[in-house]
Amino acid sequence: LVSVLSSALIVYRLPWTWKCSKLLMKCIHAGLNTVAMILAIVSVVAAFEYHNARNIPNMYSLHSWIGLTAVIFYCLQLFLGFAVFLLPFAPLRLRAALMPIHVYSGLTIFATVIATALMGITEKLIFALQNPAYSASPPEAIFVNCLGLLLIIFGALILWMASRPHWKRPPEENAKVLLPAGGTSEGTEAESTMTDGSNADRSDLRINSEAARKQNLKLDEAGQRSTM
């Protein structure tokens, strides 16, 4: 979940992907998140089955509480992401309004997953290391503690990449998404000006078309902040 989810978070932030179509990047992002969700569900089921086979109580530790909460919210995040941002039914204004929430919840879930992993490996060490004990700092404890530090560094780097404005996908790369299929901004403007013969009306139409285009670009720019 940590590795695949982190890849999904930064897939929009890789400069060599900025030339790819927005729809392709959405599909890649959704596919990575789907794989991560499936792996997370399999892991939770495996943990419950292991506990039941060993007669270990379920859902008693903070690790289990936070971990299951993260998986549930991650499933909801993925479902809403499909419904609002991938399927072409949601209006652009709704996408722009929900995008900050989507971005914040995605980063929060990732940070929660890192915290869950840290609590999980610590809990495992406390129960598994008996002779010598965890407090004696045997090689296994040193190794896993170093793994925990690497997880923190890795998570911090991913969050840094996902929050840098200059790593955001440039909005001008996606301007064509806002236009009708096969159309251009110049063609749309020319088509509208053909309906009126006066120069004054042509100027008004150009101004209105430019204002609408800027408004759409502003909404699309908000949509590009997705790490989805």
Tab-separated table of C-alpha atoms in Angstrom:
chain	number	residue	atom	x	y	z
A	1	LEU	CA	0.000	0.000	0.000
A	2	VAL	CA	2.846	2.405	0.820
A	3	SER	CA	4.759	1.861	-2.414
A	4	VAL	CA	1.839	1.680	-4.879
A	5	LEU	CA	-0.119	4.504	-3.245
A	6	SER	CA	2.963	6.747	-3.306
A	7	SER	CA	3.346	6.069	-7.045
A	8	ALA	CA	-0.289	7.052	-7.586
A	9	LEU	CA	0.212	10.264	-5.604
A	10	ILE	CA	3.111	11.570	-7.702
A	11	VAL	CA	2.126	10.272	-11.132
A	12	TYR	CA	0.904	13.766	-12.089
A	13	ARG	CA	4.089	15.349	-10.719
A	14	LEU	CA	6.541	13.674	-13.088
A	15	PRO	CA	7.575	16.178	-15.798
A	16	TRP	CA	7.888	13.521	-18.508
A	17	THR	CA	4.184	12.729	-18.088
A	18	TRP	CA	3.041	16.292	-18.763
A	19	LYS	CA	2.949	15.650	-22.519
A	20	CYS	CA	0.605	12.701	-22.046
A	21	SER	CA	-3.120	13.259	-22.335
A	22	LYS	CA	-5.002	14.069	-19.161
A	23	LEU	CA	-7.339	11.103	-19.675
A	24	LEU	CA	-4.400	8.703	-19.914
A	25	MET	CA	-2.888	10.047	-16.700
A	26	LYS	CA	-6.268	9.781	-14.965
A	27	CYS	CA	-6.514	6.127	-15.997
A	28	ILE	CA	-2.977	5.398	-14.780
A	29	HIS	CA	-3.670	7.171	-11.503
A	30	ALA	CA	-6.959	5.314	-11.017
A	31	GLY	CA	-5.347	1.993	-11.958
A	32	LEU	CA	-2.538	2.385	-9.419
A	33	ASN	CA	-5.018	3.325	-6.715
A	34	THR	CA	-7.164	0.315	-7.575
A	35	VAL	CA	-4.174	-2.024	-7.291
A	36	ALA	CA	-3.235	-0.463	-3.939
A	37	MET	CA	-6.799	-0.846	-2.657
A	38	ILE	CA	-6.924	-4.534	-3.646
A	39	LEU	CA	-3.591	-5.203	-1.926
A	40	ALA	CA	-4.787	-3.367	1.187
A	41	ILE	CA	-7.992	-5.406	1.386
A	42	VAL	CA	-6.073	-8.671	0.902
A	43	SER	CA	-3.678	-7.638	3.674
A	44	VAL	CA	-6.496	-6.836	6.109
A	45	VAL	CA	-8.202	-10.163	5.420
A	46	ALA	CA	-4.885	-11.992	5.898
A	47	ALA	CA	-4.323	-10.231	9.235
A	48	PHE	CA	-7.781	-11.238	10.515
A	49	GLU	CA	-7.298	-14.836	9.382
A	50	TYR	CA	-3.870	-14.986	11.059
A	51	HIS	CA	-5.295	-13.654	14.317
A	52	ASN	CA	-8.181	-16.117	14.221
A	53	ALA	CA	-5.865	-19.052	13.512
A	54	ARG	CA	-3.605	-18.087	16.446
A	55	ASN	CA	-6.485	-17.139	18.763
A	56	ILE	CA	-5.233	-13.546	18.901
A	57	PRO	CA	-7.882	-10.874	19.637
A	58	ASN	CA	-8.833	-8.635	16.719
A	59	MET	CA	-9.039	-4.851	16.707
A	60	TYR	CA	-7.593	-4.181	20.149
A	61	SER	CA	-4.528	-2.074	19.282
A	62	LEU	CA	-4.179	1.478	18.005
A	63	HIS	CA	-2.364	0.029	14.984
A	64	SER	CA	-5.431	-1.991	14.008
A	65	TRP	CA	-7.873	0.855	14.629
A	66	ILE	CA	-5.972	3.373	12.524
A	67	GLY	CA	-5.079	0.809	9.870
A	68	LEU	CA	-8.671	-0.308	9.276
A	69	THR	CA	-9.855	3.313	9.303
A	70	ALA	CA	-7.258	4.187	6.653
A	71	VAL	CA	-8.363	1.292	4.436
A	72	ILE	CA	-12.057	2.213	4.743
A	73	PHE	CA	-11.462	5.877	3.929
A	74	TYR	CA	-9.144	4.874	1.099
A	75	CYS	CA	-11.915	2.791	-0.474
A	76	LEU	CA	-14.304	5.748	-0.168
A	77	GLN	CA	-11.676	8.060	-1.663
A	78	LEU	CA	-11.217	5.756	-4.643
A	79	PHE	CA	-14.963	5.352	-5.214
A	80	LEU	CA	-15.605	9.116	-5.131
A	81	GLY	CA	-12.571	9.714	-7.342
A	82	PHE	CA	-13.980	7.379	-9.977
A	83	ALA	CA	-17.450	8.910	-9.767
A	84	VAL	CA	-16.419	12.575	-9.814
A	85	PHE	CA	-13.095	12.860	-11.645
A	86	LEU	CA	-12.831	9.880	-14.007
A	87	LEU	CA	-16.388	9.450	-15.264
A	88	PRO	CA	-17.539	12.317	-17.540
A	89	PHE	CA	-20.791	13.061	-15.721
A	90	ALA	CA	-19.769	15.454	-12.943
A	91	PRO	CA	-19.843	19.149	-13.911
A	92	LEU	CA	-16.578	21.052	-13.984
A	93	ARG	CA	-17.601	23.342	-11.125
A	94	LEU	CA	-18.280	20.344	-8.880
A	95	ARG	CA	-14.870	18.890	-9.724
A	96	ALA	CA	-13.169	22.185	-8.936
A	97	ALA	CA	-15.019	22.462	-5.624
A	98	LEU	CA	-14.192	18.908	-4.544
A	99	MET	CA	-10.592	18.886	-5.761
A	100	PRO	CA	-9.023	20.517	-2.637
A	101	ILE	CA	-10.861	18.005	-0.440
A	102	HIS	CA	-9.758	15.145	-2.676
A	103	VAL	CA	-6.128	16.242	-2.579
A	104	TYR	CA	-6.086	16.827	1.175
A	105	SER	CA	-7.772	13.505	1.960
A	106	GLY	CA	-5.390	11.624	-0.328
A	107	LEU	CA	-2.307	13.080	1.365
A	108	THR	CA	-3.842	12.510	4.799
A	109	ILE	CA	-4.559	8.857	4.002
A	110	PHE	CA	-0.976	8.371	2.812
A	111	ALA	CA	0.416	9.922	6.008
A	112	THR	CA	-1.936	7.704	8.031
A	113	VAL	CA	-0.698	4.620	6.182
A	114	ILE	CA	2.908	5.526	7.029
A	115	ALA	CA	1.949	5.976	10.696
A	116	THR	CA	0.112	2.636	10.675
A	117	ALA	CA	3.161	0.866	9.262
A	118	LEU	CA	5.400	2.392	11.929
A	119	MET	CA	3.060	1.327	14.715
A	120	GLY	CA	2.732	-2.139	13.197
A	121	ILE	CA	6.448	-2.917	13.023
A	122	THR	CA	6.960	-1.602	16.561
A	123	GLU	CA	4.115	-3.753	17.864
A	124	LYS	CA	5.517	-6.787	16.047
A	125	LEU	CA	8.972	-6.261	17.561
A	126	ILE	CA	7.622	-5.930	21.100
A	127	PHE	CA	5.728	-9.218	20.859
A	128	ALA	CA	8.184	-11.196	18.707
A	129	LEU	CA	11.520	-10.357	20.368
A	130	GLN	CA	11.671	-12.152	23.703
A	131	ASN	CA	15.227	-13.429	24.028
A	132	PRO	CA	16.903	-11.041	23.686
A	133	ALA	CA	14.135	-8.540	24.283
A	134	TYR	CA	13.422	-5.488	22.145
A	135	SER	CA	14.773	-3.246	24.903
A	136	ALA	CA	18.185	-4.933	24.558
A	137	SER	CA	18.485	-3.588	20.976
A	138	PRO	CA	19.321	-6.848	19.182
A	139	PRO	CA	20.254	-6.697	15.457
A	140	GLU	CA	16.632	-7.343	14.445
A	141	ALA	CA	15.497	-4.314	16.424
A	142	ILE	CA	18.193	-2.087	14.904
A	143	PHE	CA	17.280	-3.264	11.420
A	144	VAL	CA	13.558	-2.643	11.828
A	145	ASN	CA	14.119	0.719	13.526
A	146	CYS	CA	16.208	1.773	10.530
A	147	LEU	CA	13.393	0.592	8.275
A	148	GLY	CA	11.023	2.839	10.218
A	149	LEU	CA	13.304	5.840	9.728
A	150	LEU	CA	13.482	5.120	6.003
A	151	LEU	CA	9.679	4.978	5.874
A	152	ILE	CA	9.478	8.424	7.469
A	153	ILE	CA	12.019	9.863	5.014
A	154	PHE	CA	10.259	8.231	2.081
A	155	GLY	CA	6.853	9.531	3.182
A	156	ALA	CA	8.221	13.043	3.697
A	157	LEU	CA	9.715	13.080	0.181
A	158	ILE	CA	6.442	11.931	-1.380
A	159	LEU	CA	4.444	14.569	0.502
A	160	TRP	CA	6.987	17.224	-0.505
A	161	MET	CA	6.737	16.272	-4.184
A	162	ALA	CA	2.948	16.215	-4.052
A	163	SER	CA	2.719	19.666	-2.439
A	164	ARG	CA	5.180	21.676	-4.572
A	165	PRO	CA	3.335	24.144	-6.849
A	166	HIS	CA	6.119	24.154	-9.469
A	167	TRP	CA	5.786	20.364	-9.814
A	168	LYS	CA	2.116	20.733	-10.711
A	169	ARG	CA	1.039	19.658	-14.192
A	170	PRO	CA	0.963	22.851	-16.315
A	171	PRO	CA	-2.628	23.903	-17.072
A	172	GLU	CA	-1.783	24.904	-20.641
A	173	GLU	CA	-1.093	21.280	-21.420
A	174	ASN	CA	-4.754	20.526	-20.722
A	175	ALA	CA	-6.425	23.466	-22.449
A	176	LYS	CA	-7.650	21.253	-25.296
A	177	VAL	CA	-9.700	19.185	-22.860
A	178	LEU	CA	-12.026	22.128	-22.339
A	179	LEU	CA	-12.785	22.537	-26.045
A	180	PRO	CA	-15.228	20.541	-28.204
A	181	ALA	CA	-13.820	17.464	-29.910
A	182	GLY	CA	-11.739	18.474	-32.923
A	183	GLY	CA	-12.133	22.162	-32.154
A	184	THR	CA	-9.707	24.962	-31.329
A	185	SER	CA	-10.145	28.204	-29.487
A	186	GLU	CA	-9.675	30.103	-32.729
A	187	GLY	CA	-12.244	27.908	-34.508
A	188	THR	CA	-14.800	28.326	-31.743
A	189	GLU	CA	-14.366	32.057	-31.816
A	190	ALA	CA	-14.629	32.197	-35.614
A	191	GLU	CA	-17.788	30.090	-35.583
A	192	SER	CA	-19.473	32.392	-33.097
A	193	THR	CA	-18.483	35.575	-34.952
A	194	MET	CA	-20.009	34.255	-38.192
A	195	THR	CA	-23.471	34.606	-36.652
A	196	ASP	CA	-23.195	38.400	-36.451
A	197	GLY	CA	-22.071	40.836	-39.100
A	198	SER	CA	-21.162	43.903	-37.089
A	199	ASN	CA	-17.615	44.641	-35.911
A	200	ALA	CA	-18.866	45.663	-32.484
A	201	ASP	CA	-20.635	42.347	-31.977
A	202	ARG	CA	-17.530	40.486	-33.118
A	203	SER	CA	-15.482	42.280	-30.478
A	204	ASP	CA	-18.028	41.481	-27.784
A	205	LEU	CA	-18.069	37.831	-28.770
A	206	ARG	CA	-14.274	37.677	-28.689
A	207	ILE	CA	-14.232	39.224	-25.221
A	208	ASN	CA	-16.906	36.834	-23.959
A	209	SER	CA	-15.123	33.845	-25.493
A	210	GLU	CA	-11.815	34.866	-23.924
A	211	ALA	CA	-13.444	35.394	-20.516
A	212	ALA	CA	-15.106	31.984	-20.677
A	213	ARG	CA	-11.829	30.371	-21.730
A	214	LYS	CA	-9.970	31.976	-18.795
A	215	GLN	CA	-12.703	30.861	-16.387
A	216	ASN	CA	-12.479	27.300	-17.683
A	217	LEU	CA	-8.678	27.349	-17.404
A	218	LYS	CA	-8.977	28.578	-13.815
A	219	LEU	CA	-11.317	25.722	-12.959
A	220	ASP	CA	-9.113	23.231	-14.779
A	221	GLU	CA	-6.047	24.523	-12.951
A	222	ALA	CA	-7.817	23.736	-9.696
A	223	GLY	CA	-8.434	20.272	-11.055
A	224	GLN	CA	-4.755	19.769	-11.800
A	225	ARG	CA	-3.877	19.933	-8.113
A	226	SER	CA	-5.087	16.382	-7.821
A	227	THR	CA	-2.629	13.742	-6.833
A	228	MET	CA	-5.190	11.574	-8.308
